[in-house]
Coordinates of C-alpha atoms in Angstrom, one line a residue:
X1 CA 0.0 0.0 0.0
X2 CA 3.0 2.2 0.5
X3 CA 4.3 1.8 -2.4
X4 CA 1.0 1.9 -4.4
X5 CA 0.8 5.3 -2.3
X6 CA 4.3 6.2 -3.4
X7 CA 3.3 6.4 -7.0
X8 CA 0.1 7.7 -6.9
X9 CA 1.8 11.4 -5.5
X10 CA 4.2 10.5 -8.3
X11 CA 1.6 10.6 -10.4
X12 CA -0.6 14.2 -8.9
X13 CA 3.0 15.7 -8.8
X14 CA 3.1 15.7 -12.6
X15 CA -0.4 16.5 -13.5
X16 CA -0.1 19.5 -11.0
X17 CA 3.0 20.7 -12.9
X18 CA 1.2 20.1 -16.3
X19 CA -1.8 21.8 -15.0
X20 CA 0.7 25.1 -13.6
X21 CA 0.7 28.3 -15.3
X22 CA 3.2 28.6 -18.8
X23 CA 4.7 31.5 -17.0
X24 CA 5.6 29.4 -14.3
X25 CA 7.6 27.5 -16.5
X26 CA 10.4 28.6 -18.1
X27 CA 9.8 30.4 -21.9
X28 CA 12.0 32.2 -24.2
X29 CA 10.6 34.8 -26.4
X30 CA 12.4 37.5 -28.8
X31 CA 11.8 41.2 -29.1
X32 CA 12.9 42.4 -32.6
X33 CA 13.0 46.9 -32.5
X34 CA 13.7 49.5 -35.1
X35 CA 13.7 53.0 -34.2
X36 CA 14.5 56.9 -35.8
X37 CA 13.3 54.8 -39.3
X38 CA 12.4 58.4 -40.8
X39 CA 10.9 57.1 -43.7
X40 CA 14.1 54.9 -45.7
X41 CA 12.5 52.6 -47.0
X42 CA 15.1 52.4 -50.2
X43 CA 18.5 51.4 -49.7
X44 CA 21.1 54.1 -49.1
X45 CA 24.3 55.4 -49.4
X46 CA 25.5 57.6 -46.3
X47 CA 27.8 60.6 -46.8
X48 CA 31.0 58.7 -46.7
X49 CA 29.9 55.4 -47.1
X50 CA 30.8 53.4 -50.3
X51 CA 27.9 50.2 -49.8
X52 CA 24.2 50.8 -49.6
X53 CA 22.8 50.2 -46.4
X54 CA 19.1 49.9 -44.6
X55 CA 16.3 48.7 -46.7
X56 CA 12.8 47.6 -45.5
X57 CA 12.3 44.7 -48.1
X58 CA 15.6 43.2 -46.5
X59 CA 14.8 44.3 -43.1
X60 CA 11.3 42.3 -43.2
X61 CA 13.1 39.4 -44.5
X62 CA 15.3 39.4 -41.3
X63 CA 12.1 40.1 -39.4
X64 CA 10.2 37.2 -40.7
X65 CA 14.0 34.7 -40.6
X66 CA 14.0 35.8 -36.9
X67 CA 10.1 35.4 -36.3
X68 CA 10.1 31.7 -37.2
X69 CA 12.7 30.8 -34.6
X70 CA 10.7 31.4 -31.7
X71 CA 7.5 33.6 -30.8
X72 CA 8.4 37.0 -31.1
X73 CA 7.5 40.7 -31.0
X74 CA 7.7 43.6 -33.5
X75 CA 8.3 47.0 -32.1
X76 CA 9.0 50.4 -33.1
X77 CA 10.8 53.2 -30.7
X78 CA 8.9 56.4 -32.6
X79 CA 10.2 58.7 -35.7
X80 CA 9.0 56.2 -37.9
X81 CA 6.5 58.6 -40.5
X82 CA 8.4 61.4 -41.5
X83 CA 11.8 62.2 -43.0
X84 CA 12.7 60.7 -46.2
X85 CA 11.1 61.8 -49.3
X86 CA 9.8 58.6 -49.5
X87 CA 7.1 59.1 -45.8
X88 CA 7.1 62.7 -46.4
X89 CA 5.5 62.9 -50.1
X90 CA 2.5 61.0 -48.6
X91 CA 2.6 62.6 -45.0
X92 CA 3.8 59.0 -43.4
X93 CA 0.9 57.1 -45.2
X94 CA 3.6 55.2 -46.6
X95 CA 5.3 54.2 -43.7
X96 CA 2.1 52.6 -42.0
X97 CA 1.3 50.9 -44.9
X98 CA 4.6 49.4 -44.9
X99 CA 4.6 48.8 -41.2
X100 CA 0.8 47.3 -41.7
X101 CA 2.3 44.5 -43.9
X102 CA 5.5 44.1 -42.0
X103 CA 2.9 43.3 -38.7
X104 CA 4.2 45.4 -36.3
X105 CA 3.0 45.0 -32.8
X106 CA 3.3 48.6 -31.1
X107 CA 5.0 51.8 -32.0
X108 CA 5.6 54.8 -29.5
X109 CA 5.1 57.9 -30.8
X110 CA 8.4 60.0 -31.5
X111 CA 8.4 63.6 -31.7
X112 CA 8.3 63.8 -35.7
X113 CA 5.1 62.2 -35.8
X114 CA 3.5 65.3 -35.0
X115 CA 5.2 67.3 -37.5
X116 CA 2.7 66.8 -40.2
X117 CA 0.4 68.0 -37.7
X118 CA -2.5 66.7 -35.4
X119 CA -5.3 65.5 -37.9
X120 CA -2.8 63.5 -40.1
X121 CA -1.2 62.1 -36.9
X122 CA -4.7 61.2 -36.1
X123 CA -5.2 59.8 -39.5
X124 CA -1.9 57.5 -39.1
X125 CA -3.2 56.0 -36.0
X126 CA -6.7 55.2 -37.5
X127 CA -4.6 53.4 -40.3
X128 CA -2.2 51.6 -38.5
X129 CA -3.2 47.8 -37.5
X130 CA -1.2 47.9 -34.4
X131 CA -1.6 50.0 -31.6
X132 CA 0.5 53.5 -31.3
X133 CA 1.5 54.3 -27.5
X134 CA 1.9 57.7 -26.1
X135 CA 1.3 57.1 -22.1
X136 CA 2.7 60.8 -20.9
X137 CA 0.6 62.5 -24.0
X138 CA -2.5 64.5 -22.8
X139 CA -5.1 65.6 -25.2
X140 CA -4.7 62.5 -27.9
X141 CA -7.3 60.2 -26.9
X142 CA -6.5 58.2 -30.0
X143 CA -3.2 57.1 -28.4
X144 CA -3.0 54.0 -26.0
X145 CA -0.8 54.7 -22.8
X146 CA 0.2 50.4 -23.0
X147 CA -1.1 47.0 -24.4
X148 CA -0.8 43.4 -23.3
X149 CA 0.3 41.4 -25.7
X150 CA 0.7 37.1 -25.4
X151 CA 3.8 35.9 -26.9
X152 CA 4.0 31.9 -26.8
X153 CA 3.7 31.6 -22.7
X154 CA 4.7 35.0 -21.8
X155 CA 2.1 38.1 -21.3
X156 CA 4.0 41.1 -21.9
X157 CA 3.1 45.0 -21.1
X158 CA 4.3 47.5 -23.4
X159 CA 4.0 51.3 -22.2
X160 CA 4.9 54.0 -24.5
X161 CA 6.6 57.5 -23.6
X162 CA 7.6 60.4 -26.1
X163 CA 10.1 63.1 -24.9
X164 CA 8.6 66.1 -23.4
X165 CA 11.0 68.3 -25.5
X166 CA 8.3 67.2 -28.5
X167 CA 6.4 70.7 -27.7
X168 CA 9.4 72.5 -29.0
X169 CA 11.0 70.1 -31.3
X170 CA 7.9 70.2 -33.9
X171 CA 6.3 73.5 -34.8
X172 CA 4.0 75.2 -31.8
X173 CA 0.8 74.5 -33.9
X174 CA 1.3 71.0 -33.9
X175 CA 0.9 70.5 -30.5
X176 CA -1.7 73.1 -29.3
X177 CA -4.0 71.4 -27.1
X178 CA -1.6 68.9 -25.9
X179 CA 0.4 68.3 -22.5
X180 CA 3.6 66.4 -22.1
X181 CA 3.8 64.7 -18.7
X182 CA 7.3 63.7 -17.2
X183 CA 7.7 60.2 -18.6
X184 CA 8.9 59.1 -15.0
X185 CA 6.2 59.9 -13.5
X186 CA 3.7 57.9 -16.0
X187 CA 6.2 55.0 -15.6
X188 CA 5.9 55.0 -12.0
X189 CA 2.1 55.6 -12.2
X190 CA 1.6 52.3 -14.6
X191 CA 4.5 49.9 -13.2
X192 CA 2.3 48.2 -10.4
X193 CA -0.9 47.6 -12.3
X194 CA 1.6 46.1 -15.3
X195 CA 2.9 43.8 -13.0
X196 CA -0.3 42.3 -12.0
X197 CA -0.9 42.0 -15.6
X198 CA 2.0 40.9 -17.4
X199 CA 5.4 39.0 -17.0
X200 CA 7.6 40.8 -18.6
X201 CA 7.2 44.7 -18.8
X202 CA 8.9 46.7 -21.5
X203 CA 8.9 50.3 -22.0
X204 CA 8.7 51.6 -25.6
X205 CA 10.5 54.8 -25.2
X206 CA 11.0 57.3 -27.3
X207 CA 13.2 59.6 -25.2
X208 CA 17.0 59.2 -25.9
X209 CA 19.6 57.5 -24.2
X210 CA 20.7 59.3 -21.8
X211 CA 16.8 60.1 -20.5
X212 CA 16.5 56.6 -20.9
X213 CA 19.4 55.2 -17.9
X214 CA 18.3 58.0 -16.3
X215 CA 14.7 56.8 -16.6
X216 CA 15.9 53.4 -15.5
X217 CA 17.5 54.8 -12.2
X218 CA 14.6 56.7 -11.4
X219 CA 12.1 54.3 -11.7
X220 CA 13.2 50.8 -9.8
X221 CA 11.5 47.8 -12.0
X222 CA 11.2 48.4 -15.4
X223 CA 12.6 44.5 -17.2
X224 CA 13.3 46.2 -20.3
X225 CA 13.8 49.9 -22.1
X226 CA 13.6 49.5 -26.0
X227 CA 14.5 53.0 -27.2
X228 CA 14.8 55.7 -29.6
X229 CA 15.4 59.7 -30.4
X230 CA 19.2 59.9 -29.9
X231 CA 19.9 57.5 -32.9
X232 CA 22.3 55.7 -30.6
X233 CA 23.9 52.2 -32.0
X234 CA 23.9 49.7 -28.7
X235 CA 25.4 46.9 -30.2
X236 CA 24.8 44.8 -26.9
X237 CA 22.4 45.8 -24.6
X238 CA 22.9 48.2 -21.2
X239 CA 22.0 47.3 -18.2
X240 CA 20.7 50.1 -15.5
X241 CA 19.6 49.6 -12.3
X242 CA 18.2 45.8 -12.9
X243 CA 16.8 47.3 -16.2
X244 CA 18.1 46.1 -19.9
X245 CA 18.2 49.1 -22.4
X246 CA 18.3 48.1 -26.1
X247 CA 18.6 51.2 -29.2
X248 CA 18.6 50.3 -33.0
X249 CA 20.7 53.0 -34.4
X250 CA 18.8 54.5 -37.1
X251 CA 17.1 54.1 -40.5
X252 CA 16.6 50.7 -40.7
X253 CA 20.3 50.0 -41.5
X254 CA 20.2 47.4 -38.2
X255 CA 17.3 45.1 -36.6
X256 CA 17.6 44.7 -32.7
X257 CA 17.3 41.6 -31.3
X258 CA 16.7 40.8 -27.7
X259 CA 16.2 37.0 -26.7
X260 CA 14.4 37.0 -23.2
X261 CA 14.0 34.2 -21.0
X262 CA 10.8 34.1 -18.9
X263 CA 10.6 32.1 -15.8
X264 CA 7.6 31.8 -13.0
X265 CA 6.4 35.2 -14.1
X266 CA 9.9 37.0 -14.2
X267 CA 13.1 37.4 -16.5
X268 CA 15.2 35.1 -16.1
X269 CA 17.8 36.5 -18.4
X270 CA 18.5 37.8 -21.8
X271 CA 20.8 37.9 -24.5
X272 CA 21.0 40.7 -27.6
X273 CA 22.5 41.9 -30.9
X274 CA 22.3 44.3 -34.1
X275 CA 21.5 42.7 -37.5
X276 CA 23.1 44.7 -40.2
X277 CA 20.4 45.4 -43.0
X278 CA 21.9 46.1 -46.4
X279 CA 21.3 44.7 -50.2
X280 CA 23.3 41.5 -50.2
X281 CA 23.1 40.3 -46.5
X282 CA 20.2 38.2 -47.2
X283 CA 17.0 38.0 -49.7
X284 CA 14.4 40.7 -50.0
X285 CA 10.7 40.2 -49.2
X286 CA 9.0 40.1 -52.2
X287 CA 6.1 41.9 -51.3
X288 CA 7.6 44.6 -48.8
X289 CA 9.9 45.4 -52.1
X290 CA 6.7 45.7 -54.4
X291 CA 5.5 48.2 -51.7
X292 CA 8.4 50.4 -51.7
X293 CA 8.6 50.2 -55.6
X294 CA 5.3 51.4 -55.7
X295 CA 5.6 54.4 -53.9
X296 CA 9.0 55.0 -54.8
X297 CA 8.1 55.2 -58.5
X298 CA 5.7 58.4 -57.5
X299 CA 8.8 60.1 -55.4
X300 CA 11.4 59.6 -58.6
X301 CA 8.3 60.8 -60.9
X302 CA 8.2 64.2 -59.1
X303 CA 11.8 64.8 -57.9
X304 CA 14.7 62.5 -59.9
X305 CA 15.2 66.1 -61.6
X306 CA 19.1 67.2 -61.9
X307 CA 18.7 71.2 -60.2
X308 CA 22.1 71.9 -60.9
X309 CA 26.1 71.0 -59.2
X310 CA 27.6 71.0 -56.2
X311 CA 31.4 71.6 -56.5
X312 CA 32.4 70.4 -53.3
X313 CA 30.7 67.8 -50.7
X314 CA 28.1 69.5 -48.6
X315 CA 28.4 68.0 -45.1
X316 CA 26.0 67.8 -42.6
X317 CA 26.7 65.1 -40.9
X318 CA 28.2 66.9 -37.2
X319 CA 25.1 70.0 -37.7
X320 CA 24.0 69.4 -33.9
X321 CA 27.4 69.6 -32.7
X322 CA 29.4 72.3 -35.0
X323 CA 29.8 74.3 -38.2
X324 CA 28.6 72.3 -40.9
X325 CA 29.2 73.7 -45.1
X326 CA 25.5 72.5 -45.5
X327 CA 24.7 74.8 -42.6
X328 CA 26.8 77.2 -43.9
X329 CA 25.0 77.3 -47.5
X330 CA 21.5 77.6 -46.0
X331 CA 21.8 80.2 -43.6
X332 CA 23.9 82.1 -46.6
X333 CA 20.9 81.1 -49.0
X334 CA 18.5 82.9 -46.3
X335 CA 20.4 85.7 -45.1
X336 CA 20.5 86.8 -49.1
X337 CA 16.9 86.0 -49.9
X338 CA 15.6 87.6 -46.7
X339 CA 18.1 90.8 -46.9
X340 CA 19.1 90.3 -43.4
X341 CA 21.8 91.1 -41.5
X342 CA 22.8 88.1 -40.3
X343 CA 20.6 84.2 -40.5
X344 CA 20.5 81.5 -37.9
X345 CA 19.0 77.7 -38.0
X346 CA 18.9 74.9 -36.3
X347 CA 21.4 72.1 -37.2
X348 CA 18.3 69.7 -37.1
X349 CA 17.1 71.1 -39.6
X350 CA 19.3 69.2 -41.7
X351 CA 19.0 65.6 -42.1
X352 CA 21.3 64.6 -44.8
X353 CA 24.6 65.8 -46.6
X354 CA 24.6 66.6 -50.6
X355 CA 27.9 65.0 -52.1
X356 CA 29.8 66.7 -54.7
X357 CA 28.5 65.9 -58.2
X358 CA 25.1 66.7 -59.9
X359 CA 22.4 67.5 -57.7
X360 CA 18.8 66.5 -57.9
X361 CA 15.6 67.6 -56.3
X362 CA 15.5 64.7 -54.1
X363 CA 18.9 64.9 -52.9
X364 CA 17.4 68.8 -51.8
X365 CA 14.6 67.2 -50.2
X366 CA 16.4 64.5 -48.5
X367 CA 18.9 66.9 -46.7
X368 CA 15.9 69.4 -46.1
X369 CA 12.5 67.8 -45.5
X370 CA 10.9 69.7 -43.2
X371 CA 7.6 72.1 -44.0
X372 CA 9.8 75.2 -43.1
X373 CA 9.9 78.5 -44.8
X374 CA 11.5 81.8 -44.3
X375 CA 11.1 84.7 -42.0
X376 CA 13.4 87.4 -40.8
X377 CA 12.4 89.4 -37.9
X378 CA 14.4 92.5 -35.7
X379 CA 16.0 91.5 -32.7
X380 CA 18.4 93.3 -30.6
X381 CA 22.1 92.1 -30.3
X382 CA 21.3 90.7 -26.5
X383 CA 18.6 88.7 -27.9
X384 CA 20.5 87.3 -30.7
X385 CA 23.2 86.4 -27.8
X386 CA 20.6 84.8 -26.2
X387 CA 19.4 82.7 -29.0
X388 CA 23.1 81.7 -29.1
X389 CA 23.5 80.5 -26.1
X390 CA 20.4 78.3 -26.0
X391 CA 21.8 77.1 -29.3
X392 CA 24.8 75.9 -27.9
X393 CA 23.2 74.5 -24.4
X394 CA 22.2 71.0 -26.1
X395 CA 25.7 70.2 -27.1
X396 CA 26.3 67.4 -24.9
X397 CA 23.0 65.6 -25.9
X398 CA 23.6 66.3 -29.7
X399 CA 20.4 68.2 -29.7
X400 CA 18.9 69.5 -32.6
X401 CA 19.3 73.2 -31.7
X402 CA 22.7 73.9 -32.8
X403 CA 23.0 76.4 -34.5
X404 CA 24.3 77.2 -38.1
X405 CA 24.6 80.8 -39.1
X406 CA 25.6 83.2 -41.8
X407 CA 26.6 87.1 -41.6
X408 CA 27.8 86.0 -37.6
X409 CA 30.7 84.7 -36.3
X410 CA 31.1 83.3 -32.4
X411 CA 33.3 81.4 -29.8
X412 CA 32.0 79.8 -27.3
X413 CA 33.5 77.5 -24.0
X414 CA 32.2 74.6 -23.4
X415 CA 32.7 74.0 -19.7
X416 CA 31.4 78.0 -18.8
X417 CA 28.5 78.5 -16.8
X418 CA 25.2 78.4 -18.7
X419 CA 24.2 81.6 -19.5
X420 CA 28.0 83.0 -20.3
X421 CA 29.5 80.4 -22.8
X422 CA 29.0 82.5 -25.7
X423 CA 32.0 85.1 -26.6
X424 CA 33.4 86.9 -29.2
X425 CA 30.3 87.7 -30.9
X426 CA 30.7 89.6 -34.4
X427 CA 27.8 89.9 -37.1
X428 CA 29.0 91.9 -40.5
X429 CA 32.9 92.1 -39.5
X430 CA 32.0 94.1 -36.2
X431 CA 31.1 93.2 -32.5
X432 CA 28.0 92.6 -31.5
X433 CA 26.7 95.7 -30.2
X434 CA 23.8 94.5 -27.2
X435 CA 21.4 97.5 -27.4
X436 CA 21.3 97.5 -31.4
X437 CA 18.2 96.0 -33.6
X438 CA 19.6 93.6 -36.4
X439 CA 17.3 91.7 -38.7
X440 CA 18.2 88.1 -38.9
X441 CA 16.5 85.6 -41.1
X442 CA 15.4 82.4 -39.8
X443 CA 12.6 79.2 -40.4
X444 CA 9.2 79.9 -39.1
X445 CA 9.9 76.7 -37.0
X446 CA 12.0 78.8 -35.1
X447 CA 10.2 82.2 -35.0
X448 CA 7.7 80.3 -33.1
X449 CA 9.2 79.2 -30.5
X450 CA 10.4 75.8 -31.9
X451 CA 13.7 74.1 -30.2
X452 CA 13.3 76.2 -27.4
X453 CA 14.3 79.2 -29.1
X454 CA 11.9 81.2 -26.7
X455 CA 13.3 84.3 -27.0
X456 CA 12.2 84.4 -30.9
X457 CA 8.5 84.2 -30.1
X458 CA 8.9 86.5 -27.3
X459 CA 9.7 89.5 -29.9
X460 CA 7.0 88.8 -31.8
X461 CA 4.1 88.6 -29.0
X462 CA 5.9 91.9 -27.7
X463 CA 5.8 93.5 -31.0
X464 CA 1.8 92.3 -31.7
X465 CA 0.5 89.3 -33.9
X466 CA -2.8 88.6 -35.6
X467 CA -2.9 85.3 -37.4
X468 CA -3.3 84.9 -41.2
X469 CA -2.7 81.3 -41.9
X470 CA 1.1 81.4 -42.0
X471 CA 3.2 81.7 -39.4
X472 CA 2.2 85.3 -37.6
X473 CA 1.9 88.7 -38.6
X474 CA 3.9 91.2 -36.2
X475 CA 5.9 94.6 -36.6
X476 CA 8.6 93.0 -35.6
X477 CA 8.7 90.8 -39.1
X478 CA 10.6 92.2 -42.2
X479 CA 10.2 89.0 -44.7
X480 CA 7.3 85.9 -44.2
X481 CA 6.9 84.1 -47.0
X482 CA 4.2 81.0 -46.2
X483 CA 4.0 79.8 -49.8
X484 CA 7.8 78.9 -50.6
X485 CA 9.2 75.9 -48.3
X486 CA 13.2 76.7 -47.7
X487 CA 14.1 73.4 -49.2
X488 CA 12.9 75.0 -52.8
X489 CA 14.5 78.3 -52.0
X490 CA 18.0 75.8 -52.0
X491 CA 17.2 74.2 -55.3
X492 CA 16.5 77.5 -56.4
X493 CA 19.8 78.3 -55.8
X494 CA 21.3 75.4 -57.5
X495 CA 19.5 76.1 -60.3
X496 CA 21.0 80.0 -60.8
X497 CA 23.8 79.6 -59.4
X498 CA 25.6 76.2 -60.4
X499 CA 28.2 75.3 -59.6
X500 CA 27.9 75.8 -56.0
X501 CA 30.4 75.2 -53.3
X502 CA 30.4 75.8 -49.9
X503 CA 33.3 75.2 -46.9
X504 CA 33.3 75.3 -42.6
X505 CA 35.1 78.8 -42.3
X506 CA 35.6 79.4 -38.9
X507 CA 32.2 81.1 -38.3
X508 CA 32.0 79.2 -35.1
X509 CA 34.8 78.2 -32.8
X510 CA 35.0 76.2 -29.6
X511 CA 37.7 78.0 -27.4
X512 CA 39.6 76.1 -23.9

């Protein structure tokens, strides 16, 4: 009877354990991320590159190789709609398209998803077949703070957060109405009703780096960060404070892959990589090639036109953290066609170099694709200081502030005191003079306020506004011209002047 006894707990000790939870068991599951995708969906060449790189029809051939291994998830870290000629022709319709097909499981929302404003970010959403996270954004019902999503065993809880810098890095009247909560307090908010519902919780971030291990320190309990917005290459993952933190570079050139074990509800332990993406490292996907085809066939119909030559390679490449001769050209380009003084943009206005050759409309489009036109305005020589410095604050982040300039020259000291970096300030040969009105000609994303450059707007509510459906009407305006984006004003310039040729000249220095 004892032994009769003996095997009949044998045999309840292994139905229990049948009948336990999967979670308790041990599972492995993969999370494959892309982020700062920007649209480049064609193969590319990068200023100083020789091979093509990125690629979506390769990239969703890696996605589905990786997929059949083991039950997986899709996710994007934001900045997926707009940027290439390729999203921005068709306002990021495109991109969710492609994403649609490629059966993507969440997206965050990055901070250029607004820029084609709130109805067509709204129009996205309602086309995308996965859901699109902003937790910390107030005001956009039709974002999801988080999902649950079952992958094999495991129940995993994605939360979405978009930097709260998006209310000055897109254009003021993109994000009227809305509220951008502290992403650490949302995050700390969420984390205990995730846990009750999920395994494994991962935050889709798309915040940057640095915000993200600091994120990661702030808020105890997070298994995962899979992030975005600093176009940072983590070619292993970072671990913070008991949390994994996992970037994808940018533009589709690499896949992340994270391989998670899951055991009794908890990560056990996980192991990642980069997959390069680039014509010849494996097959394309038949149909995600037809796709971009399609659409790319539209783009070369309206802008594979030669606009004229560029006699040297137009750089843009270090535009957040220095003088660029893109930068350079532009800010000439508007300082001329405003008749200002002096000219000032932000380095993030330019997303891609123009190499030395002949020059084509898309090539102008590529290195410029934001919805920006011209404006000059008066400002005093302490306010154009004070634009400076702010300009040169985001240095150690790389932000997109930095600014290029034309008709100035500075120095500046990177380890002063905020406020008193800025020094040897000349605009037309001659110092700066504090109390003296200049004009200087700038984008409209800027006059408004856009990458922090506060003191901009601040002349213009001072000097009166009334709105006509541009930008703003105010005294303190001496050129506003709504109709003509700034990339055309470029291929303009191509176009009359050719060849053209442009060089860093010292117009701003970093001193000891």
């Amino acid at each position: 009877m004892k032994r009769f006894f003996r095997w009949w707990l044998v045999i309840l000790a292994v139905c229990l354990l049948g009948a336990a939870p999967a979670a308790a068991r041990e599972a492995k599951i993969r999370l494959l991320h892309v982020n700062d995708f920007h649209g480049f969906a064609e193969p590319y060449r990068p200023l100083g590159r020789l091979e093509l790189q990125g690629g979506a029809a390769y990239l969703a051939a890696q996605v589905k190789r990786l997929r059949a291994a083991r039950p997986s998830l899709l996710l994007a870290a934001g900045d997926m709609i707009q940027g290439d000629n390729w999203a921005n022709l068709f306002q990021g319709a495109s991109v969710i398209e492609l994403m649609n097909a490629m059966g993507f499981d969440a997206m965050v929302v990055g901070n250029h998803e607004f820029d084609f404003g709130r109805e067509v970010l709204q129009e996205r959403v309602r086309q995308a077949a996965f859901p699109v996270l902003g937790a910390n954004v107030q005001g956009l019902p039709d974002l999801k703070p988080y999902v649950v999503r079952k992958v094999g065993a495991v129940r995993v809880a994605i939360l979405g957060v978009v930097t709260p810098d998006t209310a000055q890095a897109t254009h003021p009247k993109n994000v009227a109405g809305l509220s951008f909560t502290p992403p650490a307090t949302v995050v700390r908010e969420y984390l205990p009703r995730l846990r009750q519902e999920a395994d494994l919780v991962v935050v889709l971030s798309h915040l940057g780096y640095a915000a993200d291990r600091q994120l990661a320190q702030e808020v105890p309990g997070i298994d995962i960060i899979v992030g975005g917005h600093s176009h940072t290459r983590l070619d292993r993952p970072v671990r913070v404070n008991g949390t994994w933190i996992v970037q994808a570079f940018e533009h589709g050139r690499f896949l992340g892959v994270l391989d998670v074990t899951v055991e009794r509800g908890r990560m056990k332990a996980s192991e990642g990589r980069l997959v390069p993406i680039r014509p010849g490292s494996g097959p394309a996907d038949p149909e995600i090639l037809a796709l971009v085809k399609k659409y790319q066939r539209q783009v070369d119909s309206l802008l594979n036109v030669v606009v004229g030559e560029a006699a040297t390679d137009l750089d843009a490449r270090e535009a957040r953290v220095q003088e660029t001769a893109l930068g350079n050209l532009v800010a000439d380009i508007l300082k001329a066609r405003a008749g200002a003084e002096t000219a000032l943009i932000n380095g993030g206005t330019l997303r891609a170099g123009i190499p030395k050759g002949p020059v084509t409309r898309k090539q102008v489009y590529t290195a410029l694709p934001f919805d920006n036109y011209l404006v000059a305005l008066r400002l005093t020589g302490a306010q154009i200081l004070a634009a400076l410095e702010h300009g040169i604050a985001g240095l150690p982040e790389r932000e997109g502030r930095f600014p290029q300039v034309a008709g100035l020259k500075f120095a500046y000291r990177p380890g002063a005191p905020p406020g008193r970096r800025v020094a040897e300030v000349e605009i037309g040969g001659r110092p700066l003079e504090p109390e003296r009105t200049y004009t200087l000609a700038t984008i409209d994303f800027l006059a408004a306020g856009g990458d922090g450059y506060t003191v901009f707007g601040e002349v213009l509510k001072a000097a009166g506004l009334s709105g006509n459906g541009g930008l703003l009407q105010s005294t303190a305006l001496t050129y506003n011209d709504p109709g003509t984006w700034v990339r055309d004003l470029v291929a303009d310039h191509f176009t009359r002047h050719s060849p053209v040729s442009a060089r860093v000249e010292g117009r701003i220095r970093a001193l000891p």
